[in-house]
Amino acid sequence: METSVRNKQVILRDYVKGIPKESDLMVVTSSDPVDLKVKPGSEEVLPISGIGVSKVIDSDDPAFTKGDLVWGMVNWEEYSTINPTGMIDLTAYAGFYEICSPKKGETVFVSAASGAVGQLVGQFAKLMGCYVVGSAGSKQKVDLLLNKLGFDDAFNYKEEPDLDSALKRCFPKGIDIYFENVGGKMLDAYHLETRDRLQNLPDIIFKRIKLQGFASYDLMDRFPKFLEFVLPYIKEKKLTYVEDIVEGLENGPAALVGLLYGQNVGKQVLKVAQE
């Protein structure tokens, strides 16, 4: 397949240290037509990428035809060449059910609880019969957790002078499962960056704490099981999902920076086209 089009993309001007500013990103439209015939695995041009929904305009793969809607890892651009294997985000489902191994009645704490992963983890925990508390970065997000997503309790971590006291207030008998989404002050006690800064090892031993990282890329084989589990809850409207939609590729830089500063409410979505 070889098609020439003018393609609009969101790219980084250069490598960024720390949190990027809008000026670190730019929306470009090629002055020359972009050749969409890309060598497999080629990353010569690197626009920003993320999980997205796209419409097929042409395909060499018999499994996909013109007009099909597909989702997976795509670039922030109007036209993309996509690997047919794709990538689906199973973080909330596999992370909670397979890594955390929850039991009815357990206490669950979710950081960044109003975000893309956190809001699902909290609802999965409630469906299990767990007691669930979430932290978020604004009053609006806390209200969302309590009034729409069904969390038992929630707090704004930015307004808590002492996070240890906040957790003890919400969990006087302790936390069984901590689903960590962001790191930062709530995970500072572990200091996992370097060995000489690792603290509180006795607590890990005596409390039998299990600390495990994972990547959804490793759990792709669970996707059919995930669909089998989640679709009935969606049809019965027992799961709620909140999105913060920004329209127009040109607004992508502002949306990304806003996401990094916690200005979004729910999963941040950039809508490139109506169809």
Short mmCIF file of C-alpha atoms in Angstrom, two decimals, residues 201-209:
data_model
loop_
_atom_site.label_atom_id
_atom_site.label_comp_id
_atom_site.label_asym_id
_atom_site.label_seq_id
_atom_site.Cartn_x
_atom_site.Cartn_y
_atom_site.Cartn_z
CA LEU A 201 12.33 -2.79 55.22
CA PRO A 202 11.15 -4.15 58.62
CA ASP A 203 7.58 -3.08 57.75
CA ILE A 204 7.77 -4.96 54.45
CA ILE A 205 8.92 -8.07 56.30
CA PHE A 206 6.73 -8.02 59.40
CA LYS A 207 3.57 -6.94 57.59
CA ARG A 208 4.18 -9.47 54.79
CA ILE A 209 3.84 -6.71 52.19
#
